[in-house]
Short mmCIF file of C-alpha atoms in Angstrom, two decimals:
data_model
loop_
_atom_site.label_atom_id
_atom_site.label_comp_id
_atom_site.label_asym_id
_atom_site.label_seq_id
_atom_site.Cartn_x
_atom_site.Cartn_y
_atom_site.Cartn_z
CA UNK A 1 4.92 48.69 20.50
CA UNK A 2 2.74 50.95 18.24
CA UNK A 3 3.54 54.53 19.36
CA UNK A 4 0.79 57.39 19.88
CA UNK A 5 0.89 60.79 20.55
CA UNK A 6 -1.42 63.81 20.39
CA UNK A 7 -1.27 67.14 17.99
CA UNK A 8 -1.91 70.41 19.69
CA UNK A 9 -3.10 72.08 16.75
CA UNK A 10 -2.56 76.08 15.82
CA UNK A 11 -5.99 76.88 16.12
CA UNK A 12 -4.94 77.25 20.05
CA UNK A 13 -2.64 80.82 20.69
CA UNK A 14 0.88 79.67 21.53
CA UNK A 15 0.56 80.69 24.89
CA UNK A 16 -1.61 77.41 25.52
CA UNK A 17 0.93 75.14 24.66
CA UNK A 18 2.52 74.99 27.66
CA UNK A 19 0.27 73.43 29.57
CA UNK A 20 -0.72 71.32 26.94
CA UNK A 21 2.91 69.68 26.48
CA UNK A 22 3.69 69.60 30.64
CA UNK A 23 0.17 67.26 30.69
CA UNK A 24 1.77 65.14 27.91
CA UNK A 25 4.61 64.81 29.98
CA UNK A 26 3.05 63.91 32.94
CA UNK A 27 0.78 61.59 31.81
CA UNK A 28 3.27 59.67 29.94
CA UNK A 29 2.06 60.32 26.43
CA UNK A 30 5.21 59.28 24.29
CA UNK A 31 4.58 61.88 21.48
CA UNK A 32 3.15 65.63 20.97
CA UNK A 33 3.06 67.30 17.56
CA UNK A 34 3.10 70.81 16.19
CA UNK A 35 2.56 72.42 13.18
CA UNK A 36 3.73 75.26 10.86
CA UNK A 37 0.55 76.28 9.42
CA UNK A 38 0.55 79.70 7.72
CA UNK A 39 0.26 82.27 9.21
CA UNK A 40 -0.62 80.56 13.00
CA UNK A 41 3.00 79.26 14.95
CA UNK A 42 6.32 78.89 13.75
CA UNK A 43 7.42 75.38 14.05
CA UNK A 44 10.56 75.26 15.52
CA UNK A 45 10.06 77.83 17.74
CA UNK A 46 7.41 76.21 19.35
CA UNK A 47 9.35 73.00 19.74
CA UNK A 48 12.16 74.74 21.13
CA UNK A 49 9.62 75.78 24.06
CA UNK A 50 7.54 72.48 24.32
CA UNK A 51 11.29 70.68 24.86
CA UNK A 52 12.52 73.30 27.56
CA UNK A 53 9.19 72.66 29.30
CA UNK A 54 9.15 69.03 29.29
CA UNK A 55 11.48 66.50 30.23
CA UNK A 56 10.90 63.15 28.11
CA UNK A 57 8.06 63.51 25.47
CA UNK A 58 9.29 63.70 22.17
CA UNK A 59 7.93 66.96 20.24
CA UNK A 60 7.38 66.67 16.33
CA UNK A 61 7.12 69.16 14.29
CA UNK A 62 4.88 68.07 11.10
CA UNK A 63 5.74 69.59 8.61
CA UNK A 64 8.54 72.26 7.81
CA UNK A 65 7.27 73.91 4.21
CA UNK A 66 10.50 73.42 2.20
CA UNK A 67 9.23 76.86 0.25
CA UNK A 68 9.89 79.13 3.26
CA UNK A 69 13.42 78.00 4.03
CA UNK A 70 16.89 77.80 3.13
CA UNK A 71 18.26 73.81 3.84
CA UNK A 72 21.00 75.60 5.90
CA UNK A 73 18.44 77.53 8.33
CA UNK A 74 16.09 74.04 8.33
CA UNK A 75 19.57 72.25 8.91
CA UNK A 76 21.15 74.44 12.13
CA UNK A 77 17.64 74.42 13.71
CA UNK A 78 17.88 71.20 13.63
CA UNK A 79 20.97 70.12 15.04
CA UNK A 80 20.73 72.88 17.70
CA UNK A 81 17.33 70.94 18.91
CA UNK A 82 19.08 67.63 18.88
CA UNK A 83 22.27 68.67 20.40
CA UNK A 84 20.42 70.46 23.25
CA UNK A 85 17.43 67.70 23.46
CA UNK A 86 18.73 64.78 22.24
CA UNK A 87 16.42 62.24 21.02
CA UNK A 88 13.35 64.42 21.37
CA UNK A 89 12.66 65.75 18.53
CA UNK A 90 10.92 64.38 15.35
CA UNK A 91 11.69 67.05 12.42
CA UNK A 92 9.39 66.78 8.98
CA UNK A 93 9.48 68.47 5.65
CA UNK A 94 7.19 68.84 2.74
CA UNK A 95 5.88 70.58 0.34
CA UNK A 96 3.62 72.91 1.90
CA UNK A 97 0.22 74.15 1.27
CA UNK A 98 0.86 75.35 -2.20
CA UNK A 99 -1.93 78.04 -2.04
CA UNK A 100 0.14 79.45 1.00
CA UNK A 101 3.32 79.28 -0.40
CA UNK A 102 1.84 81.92 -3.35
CA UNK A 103 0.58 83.74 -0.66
CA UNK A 104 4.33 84.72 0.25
CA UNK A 105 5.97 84.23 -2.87
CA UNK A 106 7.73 81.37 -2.35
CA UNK A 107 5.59 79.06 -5.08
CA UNK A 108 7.81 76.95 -6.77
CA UNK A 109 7.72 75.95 -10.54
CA UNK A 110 8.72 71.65 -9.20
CA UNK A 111 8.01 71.37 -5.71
CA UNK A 112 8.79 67.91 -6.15
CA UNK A 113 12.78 68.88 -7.47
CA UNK A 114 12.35 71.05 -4.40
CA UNK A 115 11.67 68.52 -1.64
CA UNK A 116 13.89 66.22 -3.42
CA UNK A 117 17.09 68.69 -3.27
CA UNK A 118 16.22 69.86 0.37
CA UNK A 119 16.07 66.21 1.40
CA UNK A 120 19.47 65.39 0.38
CA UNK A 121 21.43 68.35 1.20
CA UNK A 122 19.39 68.01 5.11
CA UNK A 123 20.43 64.65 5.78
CA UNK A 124 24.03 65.35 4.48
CA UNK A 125 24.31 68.38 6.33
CA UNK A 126 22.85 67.06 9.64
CA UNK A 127 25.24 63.79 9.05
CA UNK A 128 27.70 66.13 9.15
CA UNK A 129 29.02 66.54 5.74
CA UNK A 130 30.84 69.68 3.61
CA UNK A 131 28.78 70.68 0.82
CA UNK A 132 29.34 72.16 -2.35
CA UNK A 133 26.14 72.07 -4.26
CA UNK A 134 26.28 74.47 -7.61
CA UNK A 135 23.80 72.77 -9.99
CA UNK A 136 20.90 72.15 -7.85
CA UNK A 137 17.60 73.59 -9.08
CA UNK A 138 16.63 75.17 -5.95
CA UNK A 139 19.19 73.91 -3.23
CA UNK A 140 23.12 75.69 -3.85
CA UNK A 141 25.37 75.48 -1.36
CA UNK A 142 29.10 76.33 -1.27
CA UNK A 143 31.17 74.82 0.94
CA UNK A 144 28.78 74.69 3.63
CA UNK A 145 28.97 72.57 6.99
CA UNK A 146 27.63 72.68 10.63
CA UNK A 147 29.78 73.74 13.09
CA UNK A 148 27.98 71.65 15.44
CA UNK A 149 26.23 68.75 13.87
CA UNK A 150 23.84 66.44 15.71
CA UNK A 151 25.81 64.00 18.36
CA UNK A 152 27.12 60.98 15.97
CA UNK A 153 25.28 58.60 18.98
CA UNK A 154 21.55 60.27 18.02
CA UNK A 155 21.36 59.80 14.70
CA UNK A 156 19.06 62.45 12.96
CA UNK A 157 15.84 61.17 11.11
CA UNK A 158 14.46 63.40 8.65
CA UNK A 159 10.83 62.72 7.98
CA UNK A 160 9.05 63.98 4.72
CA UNK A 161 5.47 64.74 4.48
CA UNK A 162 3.68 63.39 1.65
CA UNK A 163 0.66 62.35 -0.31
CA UNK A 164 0.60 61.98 -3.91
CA UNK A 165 2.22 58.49 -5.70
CA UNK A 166 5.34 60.59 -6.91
CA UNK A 167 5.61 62.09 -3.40
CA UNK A 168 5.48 59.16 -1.60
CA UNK A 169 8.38 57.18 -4.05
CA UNK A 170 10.52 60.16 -3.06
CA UNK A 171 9.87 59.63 0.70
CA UNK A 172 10.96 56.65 0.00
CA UNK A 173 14.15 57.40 -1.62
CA UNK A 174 15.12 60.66 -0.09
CA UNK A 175 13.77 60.58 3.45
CA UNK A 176 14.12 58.28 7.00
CA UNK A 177 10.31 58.10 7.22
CA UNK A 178 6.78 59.34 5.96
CA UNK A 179 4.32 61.70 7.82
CA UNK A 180 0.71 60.58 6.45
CA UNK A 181 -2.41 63.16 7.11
CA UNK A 182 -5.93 62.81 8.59
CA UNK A 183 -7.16 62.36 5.36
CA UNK A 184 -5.79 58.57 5.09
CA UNK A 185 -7.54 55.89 5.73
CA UNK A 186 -6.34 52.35 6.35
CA UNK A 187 -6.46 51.04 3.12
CA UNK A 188 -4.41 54.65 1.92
CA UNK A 189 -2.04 53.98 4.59
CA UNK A 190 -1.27 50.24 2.74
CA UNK A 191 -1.32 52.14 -0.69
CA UNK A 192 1.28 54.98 0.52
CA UNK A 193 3.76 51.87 2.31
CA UNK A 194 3.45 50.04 -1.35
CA UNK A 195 4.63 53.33 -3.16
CA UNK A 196 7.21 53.94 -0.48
CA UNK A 197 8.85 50.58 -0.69
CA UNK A 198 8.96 51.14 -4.53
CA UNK A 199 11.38 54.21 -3.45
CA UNK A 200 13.08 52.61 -1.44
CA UNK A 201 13.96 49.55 -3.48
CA UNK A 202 15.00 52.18 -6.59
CA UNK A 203 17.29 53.77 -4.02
CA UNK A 204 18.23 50.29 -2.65
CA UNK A 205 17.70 51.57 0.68
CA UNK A 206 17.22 48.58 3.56
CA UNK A 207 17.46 50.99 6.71
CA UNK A 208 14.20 51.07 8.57
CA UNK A 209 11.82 53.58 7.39
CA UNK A 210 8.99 54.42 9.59
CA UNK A 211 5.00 55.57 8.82
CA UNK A 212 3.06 57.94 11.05
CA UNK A 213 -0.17 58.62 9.96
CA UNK A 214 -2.56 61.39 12.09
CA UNK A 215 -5.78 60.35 13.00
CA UNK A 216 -8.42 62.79 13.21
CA UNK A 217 -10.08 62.33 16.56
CA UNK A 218 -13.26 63.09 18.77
CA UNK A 219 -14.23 62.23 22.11
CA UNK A 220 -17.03 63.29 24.43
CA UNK A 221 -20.82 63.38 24.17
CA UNK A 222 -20.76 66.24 20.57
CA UNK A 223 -17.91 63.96 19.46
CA UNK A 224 -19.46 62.58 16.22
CA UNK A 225 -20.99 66.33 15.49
CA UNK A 226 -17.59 67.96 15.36
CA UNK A 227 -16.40 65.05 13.60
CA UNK A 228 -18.73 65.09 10.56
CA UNK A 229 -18.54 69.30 10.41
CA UNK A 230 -14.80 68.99 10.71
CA UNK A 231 -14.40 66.19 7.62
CA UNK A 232 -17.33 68.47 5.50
CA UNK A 233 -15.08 71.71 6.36
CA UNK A 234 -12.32 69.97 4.55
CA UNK A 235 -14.23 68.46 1.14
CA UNK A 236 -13.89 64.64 2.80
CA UNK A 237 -17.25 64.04 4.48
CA UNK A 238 -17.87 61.54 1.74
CA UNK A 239 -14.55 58.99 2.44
CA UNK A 240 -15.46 56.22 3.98
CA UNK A 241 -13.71 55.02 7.75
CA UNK A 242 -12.32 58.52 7.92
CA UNK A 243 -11.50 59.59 11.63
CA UNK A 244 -13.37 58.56 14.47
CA UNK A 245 -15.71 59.55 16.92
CA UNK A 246 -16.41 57.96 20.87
CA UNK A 247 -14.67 56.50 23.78
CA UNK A 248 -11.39 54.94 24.09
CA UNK A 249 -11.98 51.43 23.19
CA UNK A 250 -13.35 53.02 19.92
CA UNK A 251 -10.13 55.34 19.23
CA UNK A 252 -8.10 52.40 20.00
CA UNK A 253 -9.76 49.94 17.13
CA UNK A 254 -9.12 52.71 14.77
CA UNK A 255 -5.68 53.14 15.80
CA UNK A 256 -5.29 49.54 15.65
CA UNK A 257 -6.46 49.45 11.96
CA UNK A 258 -4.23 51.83 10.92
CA UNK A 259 -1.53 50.03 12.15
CA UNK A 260 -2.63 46.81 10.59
CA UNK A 261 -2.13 48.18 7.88
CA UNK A 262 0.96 49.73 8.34
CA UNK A 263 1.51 52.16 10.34
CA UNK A 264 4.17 52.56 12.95
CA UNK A 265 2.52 55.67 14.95
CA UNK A 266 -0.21 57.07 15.02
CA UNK A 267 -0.84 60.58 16.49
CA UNK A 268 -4.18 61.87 17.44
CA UNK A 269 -5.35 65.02 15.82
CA UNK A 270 -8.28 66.40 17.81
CA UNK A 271 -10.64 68.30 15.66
CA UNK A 272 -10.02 72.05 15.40
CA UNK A 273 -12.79 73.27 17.73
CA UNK A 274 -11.97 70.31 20.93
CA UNK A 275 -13.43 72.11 23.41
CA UNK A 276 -10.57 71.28 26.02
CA UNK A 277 -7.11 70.18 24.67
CA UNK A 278 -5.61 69.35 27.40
CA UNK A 279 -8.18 66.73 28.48
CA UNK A 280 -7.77 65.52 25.04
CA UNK A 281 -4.43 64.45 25.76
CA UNK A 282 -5.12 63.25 28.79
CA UNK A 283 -7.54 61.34 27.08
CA UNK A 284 -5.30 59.74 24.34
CA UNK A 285 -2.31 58.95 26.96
CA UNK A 286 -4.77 57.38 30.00
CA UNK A 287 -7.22 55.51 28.52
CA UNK A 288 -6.40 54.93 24.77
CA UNK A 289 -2.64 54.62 25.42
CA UNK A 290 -3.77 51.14 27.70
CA UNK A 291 -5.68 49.61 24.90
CA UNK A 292 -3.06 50.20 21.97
CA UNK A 293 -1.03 47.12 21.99
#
């Protein structure tokens, strides 16, 4: 079954998410996603709250800028999160919006070294290994371990953000899955699987390695309004099939495409001035959620 969730986006004060993520709960919506988006809501704490106030939605958190911190931090945060909510949470990296990560000084000269170092050590560290790393670029660790590592019997996923070709190879070869933005279409989302797969085979990885792609979404009678102001705002208004814009049986055709073309989830991204997010989720887990196979 194609999975879908919702993002509640950090244009919204924290103090609205919990309401937003007890409605995804009750309504049976299987995913809800935050992000880390200079300088709005940190991303873990956030999910730490959205899991204590919910009981079986899974909370994402996409993406973690590798920039702002150490694999160790990313690492115990974590495993605490999976340990206390096991299952639940869906943890990505990337590279971050490099602008922002100038802003604060964290810029880095390879952000692609980088995201490839923090993947590795992450996944080792969360699997529950002792590192000594002394010739990384970015990533050193000496003798370092968690002193509580994720349960053996929930493995820990570690999803990487990505875009660009060489991105997208190292997703591929580094992570357990790929977080895709709004800004992919159908036929990117078949480009990005294609790159990948080329990762994977160079790593000669066979595990399973999941997409999820964010659709950006509108609903209600102003729907394709915000839509078009939302994909000028952001330099795309000239891609073709970019979001979407109407009822249900409309959001569920586009989810559907994206999935045709291989995606494994798709999460709806509402545009950043929805009027009312929590009928948005509503929204996506009553009547879209029936029509998505």
């Amino acid at each position: 079954m194609t999975g879908l969730g919702a993002v509640f986006r950090p244009q919204l004060p924290p103090e609205r998410l919990r309401e937003v993520a007890w409605l995804a709960d009750e309504s049976g919506l299987e995913e809800l996603w935050l992000w880390e988006d200079c300088f709005r809501e940190g991303g873990i704490s956030t999910a730490a709250a959205a899991l204590a106030w919910t009981e079986r939605v899974r909370i994402g958190v996409g993406l973690l800028p590798v920039p702002l911190r150490n694999v160790a931090i990313t690492a115990m945060e974590t495993a605490a999160l999976h340990r206390m909510f096991p299952g639940r949470p869906v943890i990505a990296v990337g590279h971050g919006v490099q602008s922002w990560m100038g802003q604060v000084g964290a810029r880095v000269e390879s952000p692609l070294t980088l995201l490839r170092e923090h993947l590795q050590a992450l996944r080792a560290l969360l699997r529950g290994e002792h590192l000594t790393i002394t010739d990384g670029r970015y990533v050193r660790l000496d003798g370092v371990a968690l002193d509580w590592p994720p349960s053996s019997r929930h493995p820990v996923p570690v999803l990487a953000g990505a875009t660009g070709p060489r991105s997208l190879r190292l997703s591929g070869e580094a992570a357990d899955g790929t977080l895709l933005t709004a800004a992919t279409t159908a036929d990117g989302v078949r480009k990005a699987r294609q790159l990948i797969d080329e990762g994977r085979k160079s790593a000669g990885r066979t595990d399973p390695h999941e997409i999820i792609v964010y659709l950006l979404t509108a609903t209600g009678p102003d729907a394709p309004t915000r839509l078009r102001a939302e994909l000028a705002d952001e330099g795309l208004a000239d891609v073709p099939d970019l979001g979407v814009a109407g009822d249900a049986a409309t959001v569920a055709k586009a989810v559907q495409r994206l999935v045709e073309a291989g995606a494994d989830r798709v999460i709806l991204q509402p545009t950043g001035d929805e009027p009312d997010p929590e009928a948005f989720v509503r929204f996506a887990a009553q009547e879209v959620r029936p029509l998505v196979p």
